[in-house]
Tab-separated table of C-alpha atoms and ligand atoms in Angstrom:
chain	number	residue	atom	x	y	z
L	1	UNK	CA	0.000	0.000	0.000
L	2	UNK	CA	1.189	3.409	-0.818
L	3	UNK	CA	1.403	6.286	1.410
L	4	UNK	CA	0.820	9.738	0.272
L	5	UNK	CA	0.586	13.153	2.457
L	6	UNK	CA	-2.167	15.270	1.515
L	7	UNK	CA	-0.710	18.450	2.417
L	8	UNK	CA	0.776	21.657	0.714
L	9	UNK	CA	2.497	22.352	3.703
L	10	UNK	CA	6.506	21.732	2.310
L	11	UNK	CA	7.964	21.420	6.051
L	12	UNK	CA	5.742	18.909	6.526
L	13	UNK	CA	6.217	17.076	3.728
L	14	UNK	CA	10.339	17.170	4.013
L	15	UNK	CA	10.190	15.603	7.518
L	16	UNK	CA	7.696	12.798	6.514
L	17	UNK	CA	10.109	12.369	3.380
L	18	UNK	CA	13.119	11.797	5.087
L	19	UNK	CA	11.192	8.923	7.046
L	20	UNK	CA	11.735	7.113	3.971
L	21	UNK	CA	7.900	6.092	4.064
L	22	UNK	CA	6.249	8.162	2.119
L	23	UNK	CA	4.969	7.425	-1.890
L	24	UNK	CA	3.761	10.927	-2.925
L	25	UNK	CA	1.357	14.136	-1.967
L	26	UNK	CA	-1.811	15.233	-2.700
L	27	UNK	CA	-2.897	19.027	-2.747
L	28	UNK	CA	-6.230	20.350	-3.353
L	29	UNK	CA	-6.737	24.074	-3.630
L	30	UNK	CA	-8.167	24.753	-0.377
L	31	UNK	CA	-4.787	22.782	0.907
L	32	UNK	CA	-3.046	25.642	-1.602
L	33	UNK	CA	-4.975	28.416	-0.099
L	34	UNK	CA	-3.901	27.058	3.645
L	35	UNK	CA	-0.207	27.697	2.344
L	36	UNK	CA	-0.567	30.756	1.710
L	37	UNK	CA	2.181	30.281	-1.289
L	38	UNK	CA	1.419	30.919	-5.127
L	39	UNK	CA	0.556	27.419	-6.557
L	40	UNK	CA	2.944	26.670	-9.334
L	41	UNK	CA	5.719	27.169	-6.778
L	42	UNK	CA	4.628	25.209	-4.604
L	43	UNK	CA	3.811	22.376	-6.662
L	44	UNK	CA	7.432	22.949	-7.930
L	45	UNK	CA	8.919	22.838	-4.426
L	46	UNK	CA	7.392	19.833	-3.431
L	47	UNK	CA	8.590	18.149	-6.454
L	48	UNK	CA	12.175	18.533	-5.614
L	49	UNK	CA	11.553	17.222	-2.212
L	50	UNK	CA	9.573	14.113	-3.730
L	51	UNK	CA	10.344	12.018	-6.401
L	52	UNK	CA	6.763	10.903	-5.727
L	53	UNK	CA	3.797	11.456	-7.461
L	54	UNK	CA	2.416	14.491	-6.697
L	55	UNK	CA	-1.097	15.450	-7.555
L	56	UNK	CA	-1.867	19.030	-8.557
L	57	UNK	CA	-5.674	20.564	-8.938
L	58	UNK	CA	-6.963	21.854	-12.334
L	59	UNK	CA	-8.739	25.381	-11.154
L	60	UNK	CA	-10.905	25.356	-14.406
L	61	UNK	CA	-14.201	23.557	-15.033
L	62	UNK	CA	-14.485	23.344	-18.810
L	63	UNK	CA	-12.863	20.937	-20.792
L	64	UNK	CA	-10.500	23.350	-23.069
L	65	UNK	CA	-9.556	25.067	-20.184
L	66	UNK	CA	-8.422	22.071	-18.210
L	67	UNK	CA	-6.522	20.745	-20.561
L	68	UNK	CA	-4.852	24.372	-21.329
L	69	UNK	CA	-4.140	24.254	-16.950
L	70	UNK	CA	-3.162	20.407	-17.212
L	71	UNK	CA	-0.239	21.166	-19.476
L	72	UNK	CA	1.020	24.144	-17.403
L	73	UNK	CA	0.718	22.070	-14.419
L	74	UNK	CA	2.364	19.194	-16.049
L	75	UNK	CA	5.594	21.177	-17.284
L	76	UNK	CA	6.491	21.715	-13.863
L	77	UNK	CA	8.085	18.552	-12.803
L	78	UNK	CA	7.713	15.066	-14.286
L	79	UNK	CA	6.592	13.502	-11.238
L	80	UNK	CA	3.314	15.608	-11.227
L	81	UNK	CA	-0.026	14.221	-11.533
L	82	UNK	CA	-3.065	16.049	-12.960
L	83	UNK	CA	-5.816	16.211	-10.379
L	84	UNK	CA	-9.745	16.780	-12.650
L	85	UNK	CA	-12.840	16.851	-10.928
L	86	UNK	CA	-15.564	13.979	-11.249
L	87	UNK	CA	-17.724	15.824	-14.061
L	88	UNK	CA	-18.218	14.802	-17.277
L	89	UNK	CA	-15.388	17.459	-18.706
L	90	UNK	CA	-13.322	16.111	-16.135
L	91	UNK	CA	-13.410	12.628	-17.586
L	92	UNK	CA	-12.810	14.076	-21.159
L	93	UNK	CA	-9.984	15.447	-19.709
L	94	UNK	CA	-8.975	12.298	-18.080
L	95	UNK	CA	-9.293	10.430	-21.374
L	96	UNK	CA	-7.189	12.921	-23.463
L	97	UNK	CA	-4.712	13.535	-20.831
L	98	UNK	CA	-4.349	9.866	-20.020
L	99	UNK	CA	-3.526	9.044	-24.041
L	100	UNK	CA	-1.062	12.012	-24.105
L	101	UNK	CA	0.896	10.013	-21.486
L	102	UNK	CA	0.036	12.121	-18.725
L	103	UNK	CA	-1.089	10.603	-14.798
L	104	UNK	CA	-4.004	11.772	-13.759
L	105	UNK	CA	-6.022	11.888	-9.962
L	106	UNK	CA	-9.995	12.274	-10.465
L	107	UNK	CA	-11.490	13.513	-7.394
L	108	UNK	CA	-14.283	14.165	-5.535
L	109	UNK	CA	-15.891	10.819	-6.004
L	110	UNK	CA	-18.408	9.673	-4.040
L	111	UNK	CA	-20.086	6.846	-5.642
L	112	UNK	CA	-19.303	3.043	-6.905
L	113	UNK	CA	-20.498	4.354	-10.220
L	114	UNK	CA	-18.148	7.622	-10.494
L	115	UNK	CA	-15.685	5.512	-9.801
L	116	UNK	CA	-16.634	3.408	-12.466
L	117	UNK	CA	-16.724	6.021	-15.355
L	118	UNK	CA	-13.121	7.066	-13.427
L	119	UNK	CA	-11.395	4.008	-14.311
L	120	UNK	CA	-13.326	3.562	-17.916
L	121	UNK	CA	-11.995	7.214	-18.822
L	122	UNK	CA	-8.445	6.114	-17.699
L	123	UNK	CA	-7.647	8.136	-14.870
L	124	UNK	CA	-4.504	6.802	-12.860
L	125	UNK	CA	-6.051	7.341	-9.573
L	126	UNK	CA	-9.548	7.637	-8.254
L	127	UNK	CA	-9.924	9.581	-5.390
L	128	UNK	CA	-13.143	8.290	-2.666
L	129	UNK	CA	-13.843	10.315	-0.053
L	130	UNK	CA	-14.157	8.899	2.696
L	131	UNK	CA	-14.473	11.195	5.856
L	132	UNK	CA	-16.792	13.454	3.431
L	133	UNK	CA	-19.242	10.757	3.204
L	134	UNK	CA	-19.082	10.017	7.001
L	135	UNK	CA	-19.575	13.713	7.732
L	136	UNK	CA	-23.015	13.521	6.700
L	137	UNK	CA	-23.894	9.959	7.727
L	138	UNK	CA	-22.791	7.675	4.789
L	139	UNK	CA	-20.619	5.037	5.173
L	140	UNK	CA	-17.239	5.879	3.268
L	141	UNK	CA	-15.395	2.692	4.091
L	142	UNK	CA	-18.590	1.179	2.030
L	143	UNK	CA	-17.818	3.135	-0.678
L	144	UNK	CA	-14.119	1.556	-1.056
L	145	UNK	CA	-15.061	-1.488	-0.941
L	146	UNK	CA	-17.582	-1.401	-3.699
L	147	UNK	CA	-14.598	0.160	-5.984
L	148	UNK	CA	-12.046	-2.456	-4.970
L	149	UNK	CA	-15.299	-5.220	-5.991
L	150	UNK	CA	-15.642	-3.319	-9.122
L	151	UNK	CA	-12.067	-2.424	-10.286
L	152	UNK	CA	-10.992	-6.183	-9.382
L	153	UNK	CA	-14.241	-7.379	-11.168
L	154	UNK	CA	-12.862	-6.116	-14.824
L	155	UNK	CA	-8.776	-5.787	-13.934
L	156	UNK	CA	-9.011	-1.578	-14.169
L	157	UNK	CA	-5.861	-0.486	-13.650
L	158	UNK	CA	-6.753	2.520	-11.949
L	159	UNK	CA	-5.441	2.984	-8.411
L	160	UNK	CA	-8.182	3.379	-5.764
L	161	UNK	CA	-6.646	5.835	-3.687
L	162	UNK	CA	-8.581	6.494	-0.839
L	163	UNK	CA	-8.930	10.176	0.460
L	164	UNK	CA	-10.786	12.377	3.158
L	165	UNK	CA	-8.744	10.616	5.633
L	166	UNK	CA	-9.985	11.384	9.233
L	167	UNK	CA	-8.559	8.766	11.757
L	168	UNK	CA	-5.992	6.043	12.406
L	169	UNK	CA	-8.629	3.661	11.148
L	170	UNK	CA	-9.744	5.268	8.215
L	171	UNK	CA	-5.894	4.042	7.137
L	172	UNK	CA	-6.119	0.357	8.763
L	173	UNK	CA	-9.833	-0.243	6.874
L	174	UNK	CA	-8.523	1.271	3.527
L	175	UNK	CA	-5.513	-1.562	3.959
L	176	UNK	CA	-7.914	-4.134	5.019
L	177	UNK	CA	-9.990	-3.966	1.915
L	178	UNK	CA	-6.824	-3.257	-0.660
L	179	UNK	CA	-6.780	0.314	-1.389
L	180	UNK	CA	-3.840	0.959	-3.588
L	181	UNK	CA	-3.124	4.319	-1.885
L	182	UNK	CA	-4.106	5.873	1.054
L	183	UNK	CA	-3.690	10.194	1.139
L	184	UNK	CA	-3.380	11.410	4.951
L	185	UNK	CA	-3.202	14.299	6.597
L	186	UNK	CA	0.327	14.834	8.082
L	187	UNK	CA	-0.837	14.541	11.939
L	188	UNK	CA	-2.933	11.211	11.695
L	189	UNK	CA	0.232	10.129	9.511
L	190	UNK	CA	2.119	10.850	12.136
L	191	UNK	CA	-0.194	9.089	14.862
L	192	UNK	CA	0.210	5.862	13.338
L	193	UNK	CA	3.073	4.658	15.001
L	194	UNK	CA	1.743	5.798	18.343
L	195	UNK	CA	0.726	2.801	21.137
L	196	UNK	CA	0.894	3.597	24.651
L	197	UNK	CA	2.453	0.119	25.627
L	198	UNK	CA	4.949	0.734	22.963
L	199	UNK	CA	5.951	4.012	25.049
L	200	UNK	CA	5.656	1.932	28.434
L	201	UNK	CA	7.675	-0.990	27.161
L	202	UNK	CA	10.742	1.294	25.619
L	203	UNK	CA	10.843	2.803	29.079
L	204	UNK	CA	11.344	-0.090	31.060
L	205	UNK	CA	13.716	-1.317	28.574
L	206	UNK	CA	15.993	1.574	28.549
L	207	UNK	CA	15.554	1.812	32.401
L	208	UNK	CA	16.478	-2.043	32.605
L	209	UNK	CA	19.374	-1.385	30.369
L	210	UNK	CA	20.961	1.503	32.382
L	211	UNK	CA	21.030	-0.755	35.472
L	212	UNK	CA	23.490	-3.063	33.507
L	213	UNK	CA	25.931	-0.077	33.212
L	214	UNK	CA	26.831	-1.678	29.745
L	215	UNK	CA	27.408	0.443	26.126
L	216	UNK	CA	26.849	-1.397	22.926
L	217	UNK	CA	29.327	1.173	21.277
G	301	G3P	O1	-7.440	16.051	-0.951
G	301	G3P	C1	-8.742	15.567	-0.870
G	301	G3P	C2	-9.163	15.140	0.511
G	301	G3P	O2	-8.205	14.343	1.120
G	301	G3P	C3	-9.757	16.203	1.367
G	301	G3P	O3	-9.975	15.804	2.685
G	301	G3P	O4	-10.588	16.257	5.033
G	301	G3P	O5	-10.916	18.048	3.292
G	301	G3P	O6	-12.382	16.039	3.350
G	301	G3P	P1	-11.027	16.561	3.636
């Protein structure tokens, strides 16, 4: 399973980078708006600290116009990834973009069948979200499974790469039904590796080690 960070914020994203753990980054442009930086920089900065994919939002809603912003966005670095919303110029995009050779992230999807015209159009990644859905009620984790049913049903290629990440198990459900990719938010990254008896045990270990008065080194 692949780990991206779906942040724009760049300190973030070196420190999680030099874990060695991370896959890639998503952005969005509220996530661009939180930076406070101009977008095209940004995407370029991250690229140098990722040799990731790194998925970068179309602004425009019309199919001309994406494709004019997809090729803009695409110059920037070779590892970036075209994100297109889940409309039906979207998905035009998605088609044309994909047969120029270019990866591209559909997002805001929110149904089995989305997903479905997603992966028919091409698009590298589909992007579920999941914590939207449970915001008002739905069941989000549903919605990945019926993707991972469908995509497996016909061998799509496309990548389900779950987004909207809210919690710790948002991450371990994704992995338990096969998402290829799961996009989290720098702190519940982080939180992953937490476990109080993990804490507990290192302590009594090290403490239990100092009494020896022995050095490894
Ligand atoms: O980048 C898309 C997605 O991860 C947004 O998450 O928390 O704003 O619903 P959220």
């Amino acid at each position: 399973m692949k780990f991206f960070v779906d942040t724009a914020d760049t300190a973030e994203i070196q420190e999680l980078e030099a874990t060695g753990l991370l896959d890639g980054v998503t952005t969005n442009p509220s996530l661009i708006a939180k930076s406070g930086k101009n977008f095209k920089d940004v995407i370029a900065e991250i690229c140098k600290i990722t040799n990731g994919d790194v998925s970068a939002e179309v602004a425009a809603t019309d199919f001309d116009t994406m494709i004019k912003e997809a090729h803009v966005l695409r110059a920037i670095a070779d590892n970036v990834v075209v994100k297109l919303p889940l409309t039906f110029d979207g998905l035009k995009a998605c088609k044309q973009l994909t047969s120029e050779g270019t990866k591209t992230n559909v997002t805001l999807c929110f149904s089995a069948n989305q997903a479905l015209l997603a992966a028919k159009a091409g698009a590298t990644y589909i992007s579920p979200f999941i914590g939207r859905l449970d915001d008002i009620n739905l069941d989000g984790m549903e919605l990945i499974r019926e993707i991972r049913v469908i995509y497996d049903n016909y061998g799509f290629d496309t990548e389900i790469l779950a987004a909207s990440i809210r919690t710790p198990n948002h991450v371990k459900d994704s992995a338990i039904i096969g998402a290829d990719v799961v996009t989290v938010p720098p702190a519940t990254l982080k939180s992953l590796i937490k476990h109080p008896l993990t804490d507990k045990g290192l302590d009594a270990f090290l403490s239990d080690w100092a009494k020896t008065g022995q050095s490894i080194l």
